Coordinates of C-alpha atoms in Angstrom, one line a residue:
M89 CA 256.4 -210.9 57.7
N90 CA 253.1 -212.3 55.7
L91 CA 249.8 -211.5 57.1
K92 CA 248.3 -214.7 56.4
K93 CA 250.4 -216.6 58.8
L94 CA 249.1 -214.3 61.7
E95 CA 245.8 -214.8 63.4
F96 CA 244.4 -211.3 61.8
E97 CA 242.3 -210.4 65.7
K98 CA 245.4 -211.5 67.4
L99 CA 247.3 -208.8 65.7
I100 CA 244.7 -206.3 65.6
E101 CA 244.7 -206.5 69.7
Q102 CA 248.4 -206.7 69.6
I103 CA 248.4 -203.1 67.7
S104 CA 245.6 -201.4 69.7
T105 CA 247.5 -202.9 73.0
L106 CA 250.8 -201.4 72.3
Y107 CA 249.0 -198.0 70.7
R108 CA 247.0 -197.9 73.9
E109 CA 250.6 -198.1 75.9
K110 CA 252.4 -195.7 73.8
K111 CA 254.9 -198.3 72.5
Y112 CA 255.9 -196.4 69.4
S113 CA 259.2 -198.4 69.0
Q114 CA 257.3 -201.9 69.1
L115 CA 254.5 -200.8 67.0
K116 CA 257.2 -199.5 64.5
S117 CA 259.0 -202.8 64.4
I118 CA 255.8 -204.6 63.8
L119 CA 254.4 -202.5 61.2
A120 CA 257.8 -202.6 59.1
D121 CA 258.0 -206.4 58.7
I122 CA 254.1 -206.1 57.2
N123 CA 253.6 -205.6 53.4
P124 CA 251.9 -202.3 52.4
T125 CA 248.8 -204.0 51.1
D126 CA 248.4 -206.0 54.2
I127 CA 248.8 -203.0 56.4
A128 CA 246.3 -201.0 54.1
V129 CA 243.7 -204.3 55.1
L130 CA 244.6 -203.6 59.3
F131 CA 243.7 -199.9 58.6
D132 CA 240.2 -200.2 57.9
E133 CA 239.8 -201.8 61.5
F134 CA 241.4 -198.7 63.2
P135 CA 239.5 -195.4 64.0
N136 CA 241.3 -192.5 61.9
E137 CA 243.0 -190.6 64.5
Q138 CA 244.8 -194.1 64.9
R139 CA 245.4 -194.6 61.5
I140 CA 247.3 -191.2 60.9
L141 CA 249.6 -192.0 64.0
L142 CA 250.2 -195.6 62.9
F143 CA 250.9 -194.3 59.8
R144 CA 253.8 -191.8 60.7
L145 CA 255.5 -194.6 62.3
L146 CA 256.1 -196.0 59.0
P147 CA 259.3 -195.6 57.0
K148 CA 258.9 -193.2 54.0
E149 CA 259.1 -195.7 51.2
E150 CA 256.5 -198.1 52.5
A151 CA 254.3 -195.1 53.7
A152 CA 254.0 -194.2 49.9
E153 CA 253.3 -197.8 49.1
T154 CA 250.8 -198.2 51.9
F155 CA 249.4 -195.0 51.1
V156 CA 248.2 -196.3 47.0
E157 CA 246.8 -199.5 48.6
L158 CA 244.1 -197.5 50.9
D159 CA 240.8 -196.6 49.9
G160 CA 239.8 -193.0 49.1
E161 CA 238.2 -192.1 52.1
T162 CA 241.2 -192.8 54.3
Q163 CA 244.0 -191.0 51.7
E164 CA 241.4 -188.1 52.2
A165 CA 241.8 -188.3 56.0
L166 CA 245.2 -188.8 56.1
I167 CA 246.2 -185.9 53.7
H168 CA 243.9 -183.2 55.8
A169 CA 246.4 -184.8 58.8
F170 CA 249.6 -184.3 57.2
S171 CA 251.6 -181.4 57.2
D172 CA 252.8 -179.7 53.9
T173 CA 256.2 -181.3 54.4
E174 CA 254.7 -185.1 55.3
L175 CA 252.4 -184.5 52.1
R176 CA 255.3 -183.7 50.0
E177 CA 257.4 -186.5 51.4
V178 CA 254.7 -189.1 50.5
I179 CA 253.8 -187.2 47.2
D180 CA 257.5 -187.7 46.1
E181 CA 257.7 -191.3 46.8
L182 CA 254.8 -191.9 44.8
Y183 CA 254.9 -193.1 40.9
L184 CA 253.7 -190.5 38.9
D185 CA 250.4 -192.4 37.6
D186 CA 249.5 -193.4 41.5
T187 CA 249.5 -189.5 42.1
V188 CA 247.2 -189.1 39.0
D189 CA 244.7 -192.0 40.6
I190 CA 244.7 -190.5 43.9
I191 CA 244.3 -186.8 42.3
E192 CA 241.4 -188.1 40.2
E193 CA 239.3 -189.3 43.4
M194 CA 240.1 -186.3 45.5
P195 CA 237.8 -183.3 46.3
A196 CA 239.2 -180.0 44.2
T197 CA 240.5 -178.4 47.8
I198 CA 242.7 -181.7 48.2
V199 CA 244.0 -181.6 44.3
K200 CA 244.8 -178.2 45.0
R201 CA 246.7 -179.1 47.9
I202 CA 248.6 -182.1 46.3
L203 CA 249.3 -179.7 43.1
R204 CA 251.0 -177.0 46.0
N205 CA 253.1 -179.3 47.3
T206 CA 255.0 -180.6 44.2
D207 CA 257.3 -179.2 41.5
A208 CA 256.6 -177.6 38.5
Q209 CA 257.9 -180.6 36.2
T210 CA 255.8 -182.9 38.4
R211 CA 252.5 -180.4 38.0
K212 CA 253.3 -180.7 34.1
S213 CA 253.5 -184.3 33.6
I214 CA 250.2 -185.1 36.0
N215 CA 248.1 -182.1 33.9
T216 CA 249.0 -183.9 30.7
L217 CA 247.9 -187.3 32.1
L218 CA 244.9 -185.9 33.6
K219 CA 243.7 -184.8 29.9
Y220 CA 243.1 -187.8 28.7
P221 CA 240.0 -189.7 28.1
E222 CA 239.1 -191.4 31.4
D223 CA 239.3 -194.9 29.7
S224 CA 242.4 -194.4 27.6
A225 CA 245.8 -196.1 27.8
G226 CA 247.0 -192.6 28.7
S227 CA 245.1 -192.4 31.4
I228 CA 246.8 -195.1 33.3
M229 CA 250.4 -195.0 32.0
T230 CA 253.4 -193.6 33.7
P231 CA 255.9 -191.7 32.0
E232 CA 258.8 -193.2 34.3
F233 CA 260.3 -195.7 32.3
V234 CA 263.8 -196.3 31.1
D235 CA 264.9 -195.1 27.5
L236 CA 268.1 -196.0 25.6
K237 CA 269.4 -195.1 22.0
K238 CA 270.4 -197.8 19.6
D239 CA 273.9 -196.8 19.4
N240 CA 274.5 -197.2 23.0
T241 CA 276.7 -199.9 24.3
V242 CA 275.6 -202.7 26.8
E243 CA 277.9 -200.6 29.2
D244 CA 276.2 -197.5 28.6
A245 CA 272.8 -198.6 29.1
F246 CA 273.7 -200.3 32.7
K247 CA 275.1 -196.9 33.4
R248 CA 271.9 -195.5 32.5
I249 CA 269.8 -197.6 34.5
R250 CA 272.2 -197.2 37.4
R251 CA 271.6 -193.2 37.4
T252 CA 268.0 -193.2 36.6
G253 CA 266.6 -196.3 37.7
V254 CA 266.0 -195.3 41.1
D255 CA 262.8 -193.4 39.9
K256 CA 261.6 -195.4 37.2
E257 CA 258.6 -197.8 37.8
T258 CA 260.4 -200.6 36.2
I259 CA 263.9 -201.4 35.0
Y260 CA 263.7 -204.7 33.3
T261 CA 262.0 -203.8 30.3
C262 CA 264.0 -200.8 28.5
Y263 CA 262.6 -199.1 25.3
V264 CA 264.4 -197.9 23.0
T265 CA 263.9 -194.7 21.0
D266 CA 265.7 -192.1 18.3
S267 CA 266.4 -188.8 18.5
S268 CA 262.8 -187.7 18.0
R269 CA 261.7 -190.1 21.0
H270 CA 260.1 -192.5 18.1
L271 CA 260.1 -196.0 19.5
I272 CA 262.1 -198.0 17.1
G273 CA 262.6 -201.4 19.4
V274 CA 262.9 -202.9 22.8
T275 CA 265.3 -204.4 25.2
T276 CA 265.5 -206.4 28.6
V277 CA 267.7 -206.2 30.9
K278 CA 268.2 -210.0 30.8
E279 CA 269.3 -209.1 27.5
L280 CA 271.6 -207.0 28.5
L281 CA 273.1 -209.2 31.1
L282 CA 273.8 -211.9 27.8
H283 CA 275.6 -209.7 26.0
D284 CA 279.3 -208.2 25.9
Y285 CA 279.8 -204.6 27.2
G286 CA 280.9 -203.6 24.3
D287 CA 277.8 -204.8 21.9
K288 CA 275.7 -202.3 20.4
I289 CA 271.6 -202.1 21.5
E290 CA 270.7 -202.3 18.2
E291 CA 272.5 -205.7 17.4
F292 CA 270.0 -207.4 19.5
M293 CA 267.3 -205.1 20.4
E294 CA 263.9 -206.5 19.6
T295 CA 262.4 -204.0 16.6
N296 CA 258.5 -205.8 16.2
T297 CA 257.6 -203.8 19.3
I298 CA 253.7 -204.3 20.2
F299 CA 252.3 -201.0 21.7
V300 CA 249.4 -198.6 22.4
N301 CA 248.5 -195.5 21.5
T302 CA 247.3 -193.4 24.3
H303 CA 243.8 -193.1 23.0
D304 CA 243.3 -196.5 22.8
D305 CA 241.0 -198.2 25.5
K306 CA 242.6 -199.0 28.7
E307 CA 240.9 -202.6 28.0
I308 CA 242.8 -203.2 25.1
A309 CA 246.2 -202.4 26.6
A310 CA 245.1 -204.7 29.4
N311 CA 244.2 -207.7 27.4
F312 CA 247.7 -207.1 25.7
L313 CA 249.5 -207.6 28.8
D314 CA 248.0 -210.5 29.6
K315 CA 248.0 -212.0 26.1
Y316 CA 251.4 -211.9 25.7
N317 CA 252.5 -211.7 29.1
F318 CA 254.4 -208.4 29.2
L319 CA 255.4 -206.7 32.6
A320 CA 254.9 -203.6 30.8
L321 CA 253.6 -202.1 27.7
P322 CA 254.9 -198.7 25.7
V323 CA 252.2 -196.1 25.0
V324 CA 253.1 -193.9 22.0
D325 CA 250.8 -190.9 20.6
M326 CA 250.1 -189.9 17.6
E327 CA 253.2 -189.6 16.1
N328 CA 254.6 -192.7 17.4
R329 CA 256.5 -191.0 19.8
L330 CA 257.1 -193.4 23.2
V331 CA 255.1 -191.0 26.0
G332 CA 254.7 -193.6 28.4
I333 CA 254.5 -197.4 29.6
I334 CA 251.7 -199.3 31.6
T335 CA 252.5 -201.7 34.5
V336 CA 251.1 -205.1 34.8
D337 CA 249.9 -203.9 38.0
D338 CA 247.7 -201.8 36.5
A339 CA 246.5 -203.4 33.8
I340 CA 245.3 -206.2 37.0
D341 CA 243.5 -203.3 38.3
V342 CA 242.0 -202.4 35.0
L343 CA 240.9 -205.7 34.4
Q344 CA 239.4 -206.3 37.8
E345 CA 237.8 -203.1 37.6
E346 CA 236.0 -204.2 33.6
N347 CA 235.1 -207.6 35.5
T348 CA 233.4 -205.9 38.6
E349 CA 231.4 -203.8 36.3
D350 CA 230.4 -206.7 34.0
I351 CA 229.3 -208.7 36.9
Q352 CA 227.3 -205.8 38.2
K353 CA 225.9 -205.2 34.7
M354 CA 224.8 -208.5 34.2
H355 CA 222.7 -208.4 37.5
A356 CA 221.5 -205.0 36.7
I357 CA 223.1 -202.7 38.7
M358 CA 224.7 -199.6 38.1
P359 CA 228.5 -199.4 38.2
N360 CA 230.1 -198.4 41.6
E361 CA 233.6 -198.5 42.0
K362 CA 233.3 -198.4 46.1
P363 CA 233.7 -201.4 47.9
Y364 CA 230.7 -203.3 49.4
L365 CA 230.8 -202.1 53.3
K366 CA 231.9 -198.6 52.1
T367 CA 228.9 -197.8 49.7
G368 CA 225.9 -196.1 51.7
I369 CA 222.2 -197.4 51.9
F370 CA 221.4 -194.3 49.5
E371 CA 224.2 -194.9 46.8
T372 CA 223.2 -198.7 46.6
W373 CA 219.6 -197.9 46.3
K374 CA 220.6 -195.7 43.2
S375 CA 223.0 -198.0 41.7
R376 CA 220.1 -201.0 41.6
I377 CA 216.7 -199.0 41.5
T378 CA 216.7 -197.7 37.8
W379 CA 217.0 -201.0 36.2
L380 CA 214.3 -202.7 38.6
L381 CA 212.1 -200.2 37.7
F382 CA 212.7 -200.7 34.1
L383 CA 212.8 -204.3 34.5
M384 CA 209.6 -204.5 36.3
I385 CA 207.8 -201.9 33.9
S386 CA 208.7 -204.3 31.3
A387 CA 207.3 -207.1 32.8
T388 CA 203.9 -205.7 32.1
F389 CA 204.1 -207.4 28.7
T390 CA 204.0 -210.7 30.8
S391 CA 200.9 -209.9 32.3
M392 CA 199.2 -208.7 29.0
I393 CA 199.6 -211.8 27.6
L394 CA 198.3 -213.8 30.6
N395 CA 195.4 -211.5 30.7
A396 CA 195.2 -212.5 26.8
F397 CA 195.0 -215.9 27.3
E398 CA 192.6 -215.9 30.6
D399 CA 189.9 -217.5 29.2
K400 CA 191.7 -220.5 28.0
L401 CA 193.5 -220.4 31.6
S402 CA 190.0 -220.7 33.0
A403 CA 189.2 -223.9 31.0
L404 CA 192.5 -225.7 31.8
I405 CA 193.6 -224.3 35.3
V406 CA 196.3 -226.9 35.3
L407 CA 198.2 -224.8 32.7
T408 CA 198.9 -222.2 35.0
S409 CA 200.9 -224.0 37.6
F410 CA 203.6 -224.9 34.6
V411 CA 204.2 -221.0 34.0
P412 CA 207.2 -220.5 36.9
M413 CA 208.6 -223.2 35.8
L414 CA 208.6 -222.2 32.2
T415 CA 209.6 -219.0 32.5
G416 CA 212.3 -220.0 34.7
T417 CA 213.7 -222.2 32.4
S418 CA 213.8 -220.0 29.6
G419 CA 215.4 -217.4 31.5
N420 CA 218.2 -219.4 32.9
S421 CA 219.0 -221.0 29.6
G422 CA 219.3 -217.5 28.0
G423 CA 221.7 -216.1 30.7
Q424 CA 223.8 -218.9 30.0
A425 CA 224.3 -218.3 26.6
S426 CA 224.5 -214.6 27.2
A427 CA 227.5 -215.1 30.3
V428 CA 229.3 -217.2 27.7
I429 CA 229.4 -215.0 24.8
I430 CA 230.0 -211.5 26.9
R431 CA 233.3 -213.4 28.3
A432 CA 233.9 -214.6 24.6
L433 CA 233.4 -210.8 23.7
S434 CA 235.6 -209.5 26.3
L435 CA 238.5 -211.8 25.2
K436 CA 238.3 -211.0 21.7
E437 CA 237.2 -215.0 21.0
I438 CA 234.4 -213.8 18.7
D439 CA 233.4 -210.8 16.5
F440 CA 229.9 -209.7 14.9
K441 CA 231.3 -211.8 11.7
D442 CA 230.9 -214.9 13.9
I443 CA 227.5 -214.6 14.4
F444 CA 226.1 -217.0 12.2
K445 CA 228.4 -219.4 13.4
V446 CA 227.8 -218.9 17.1
I447 CA 223.6 -219.0 16.2
W448 CA 224.1 -222.5 14.6
K449 CA 226.6 -223.5 17.6
E450 CA 223.7 -222.6 20.2
F451 CA 220.5 -223.5 18.0
R452 CA 222.1 -227.0 17.8
V453 CA 222.9 -226.6 21.8
G454 CA 219.3 -225.6 22.5
V455 CA 218.1 -228.9 20.8
L456 CA 220.1 -231.0 22.9
C457 CA 219.4 -229.5 26.1
G458 CA 215.5 -228.9 25.2
I459 CA 215.2 -232.4 24.4
T460 CA 216.8 -234.1 27.8
L461 CA 214.8 -231.7 29.8
A462 CA 211.7 -232.1 27.9
A463 CA 212.7 -236.4 28.2
V464 CA 213.0 -235.8 32.1
N465 CA 210.3 -233.6 32.4
F466 CA 207.4 -235.9 30.2
V467 CA 208.7 -238.4 32.9
K468 CA 208.5 -236.3 36.0
I469 CA 205.3 -234.5 35.1
W470 CA 203.3 -237.7 34.2
F471 CA 204.5 -240.3 37.0
V472 CA 205.2 -237.2 39.8
D473 CA 202.4 -234.4 39.7
R474 CA 199.8 -237.1 37.6
T475 CA 200.3 -240.1 39.9
L476 CA 201.8 -238.9 43.0
L477 CA 200.8 -235.5 43.3
G478 CA 197.2 -236.3 42.3
M479 CA 196.4 -233.7 39.6
S480 CA 194.0 -235.8 37.5
A481 CA 193.6 -232.8 35.1
I482 CA 197.0 -233.5 33.7
T483 CA 196.9 -236.2 30.6
I484 CA 199.1 -237.0 27.9
Q485 CA 198.5 -234.2 25.9
V486 CA 198.8 -231.3 28.7
D487 CA 202.0 -233.7 29.5
L488 CA 202.9 -233.1 25.2
V489 CA 202.0 -229.2 25.2
I490 CA 204.6 -228.6 28.1
S491 CA 207.6 -230.9 27.1
L492 CA 207.0 -229.1 23.7
T493 CA 207.4 -225.9 25.1
L494 CA 210.9 -226.2 26.8
I495 CA 212.4 -227.8 23.6
I496 CA 211.2 -224.4 21.3
E497 CA 211.5 -221.9 24.1
I498 CA 214.9 -223.3 25.1
I499 CA 215.9 -223.1 21.4
F500 CA 214.9 -219.7 21.1
A501 CA 216.7 -218.8 24.4
K502 CA 220.0 -219.9 23.4
M503 CA 220.0 -217.9 20.0
V504 CA 218.6 -214.6 22.1
G505 CA 221.0 -215.0 24.6
C506 CA 224.0 -214.9 22.2
V507 CA 222.3 -212.6 19.8
F508 CA 221.7 -209.7 21.9
P509 CA 225.1 -209.4 23.2
I510 CA 227.2 -209.5 20.1
L511 CA 224.3 -206.6 18.3
A512 CA 225.2 -204.8 21.0
K513 CA 228.9 -204.5 20.7
K514 CA 228.3 -204.0 17.2
M515 CA 226.4 -200.9 18.0
K516 CA 229.0 -200.1 20.5
L517 CA 226.7 -200.8 23.3
D518 CA 228.2 -202.7 26.5
P519 CA 227.1 -206.3 26.0
A520 CA 226.8 -206.6 29.9
V521 CA 224.0 -204.7 29.6
I522 CA 222.3 -206.9 27.7
S523 CA 222.3 -209.7 29.7
S524 CA 220.7 -212.1 32.3
P525 CA 218.1 -209.4 33.7
F526 CA 217.0 -208.1 30.3
I527 CA 216.8 -211.5 28.4
T528 CA 214.8 -213.3 31.3
T529 CA 212.0 -210.2 30.8
V530 CA 212.1 -211.1 27.0
M531 CA 211.8 -214.8 27.3
D532 CA 209.2 -214.7 29.6
A533 CA 206.9 -213.2 27.1
L534 CA 208.2 -215.4 24.4
S535 CA 207.9 -218.5 26.8
L536 CA 204.4 -217.6 27.2
L537 CA 203.4 -217.1 23.6
I538 CA 204.8 -220.2 22.5
Y539 CA 203.0 -222.1 25.4
F540 CA 199.8 -220.8 24.7
W541 CA 200.2 -220.9 21.3
L542 CA 200.5 -224.9 21.4
A543 CA 198.0 -225.4 24.0
T544 CA 195.8 -223.8 21.8
M545 CA 197.0 -226.0 18.8
I546 CA 196.9 -229.1 20.7
L547 CA 194.1 -229.1 23.2
H548 CA 191.6 -227.2 21.3
I549 CA 191.1 -224.5 24.2

């Protein structure tokens, strides 16, 4: 049963009614037909007491899959309610990388209890994964994969898959290692099926294997899976020994986290992994206030420029009315360029060596955009602001100052918007930090300087 085919509210009401009437067998039957991901969404609509009972109605395997999809707070509440036996059953059904993800979000008391209810080998594997840096490929890999030897026959391979595959996260892609566990090749179940039982793996395995190191950034691993359309990616240690794999579902999570983080940074918000409605008011305040304070203080430069040209503004007040339009346009232009460049950097489409190509392209784009906006603005100011709105102080020279300012500031905004992220990447800073709010602040000041310089030169004020 797909939750999308049901009215969500109706299903919630049905489950609530069956719960009140204690018709647990019917509840169990309904839940058994729902995808674990959708069950996790349903659980958000019930208080903890009901979640615990509903969770206990799930079959063992489905319960484990649902548990992985729940948010940290719900997982913690369930663990508190579990007996040691129930906790052990859930942990035993989880893949190792999912167990590590859960442990990383839990308080120390919960972590100790989880580890206490795992066997020695599992604890050792968990501790190994926890030692890798948070953003590394090693931190998201799983050691549960199918490995073969090059002198295995196809028949040997199928026997091994049948014997060990039940505990592996994926059995489609199989990795070929030597006696020291060095990665020497890869094959798939499709290839095995297309060959005779007596054929040896070394006769058809792919030896040009793409892999990542345990200490490579996890975003690099995710991008490899996306680029090569892999279902899984091997992870090796410093001595090229195969120690784990990263599956496509983990790569999707990484890319989603990175995209969310970039969006937050681009809008001057400190990254927060919690869902919006699960984030408290003070947490939200904390994630936003730092950048707001910085941007507010940095805007002092704009005030200083306005104060410096106060006499000139008082001599021709009409200039003041166009300041918001000019600063807004320059900020928007810079923001457009920075967003495109940040995305291109993320996708590895450009690098620092391409900086002059990017500047040249954005310069030409800036010229075209500036001329187009200036031409439209010139006509608009003359016929709308001067004629229809009666702003008689607007002259051809004033209109020319505003339009020329648009051309120059847009060219500068495009170049600033593309250069800052590239330089940030070169200095090993996050390009998303050098984004729209920061560029807008810089361009506000620069636009005013250009505006008043042109006004001084053309209007002689």
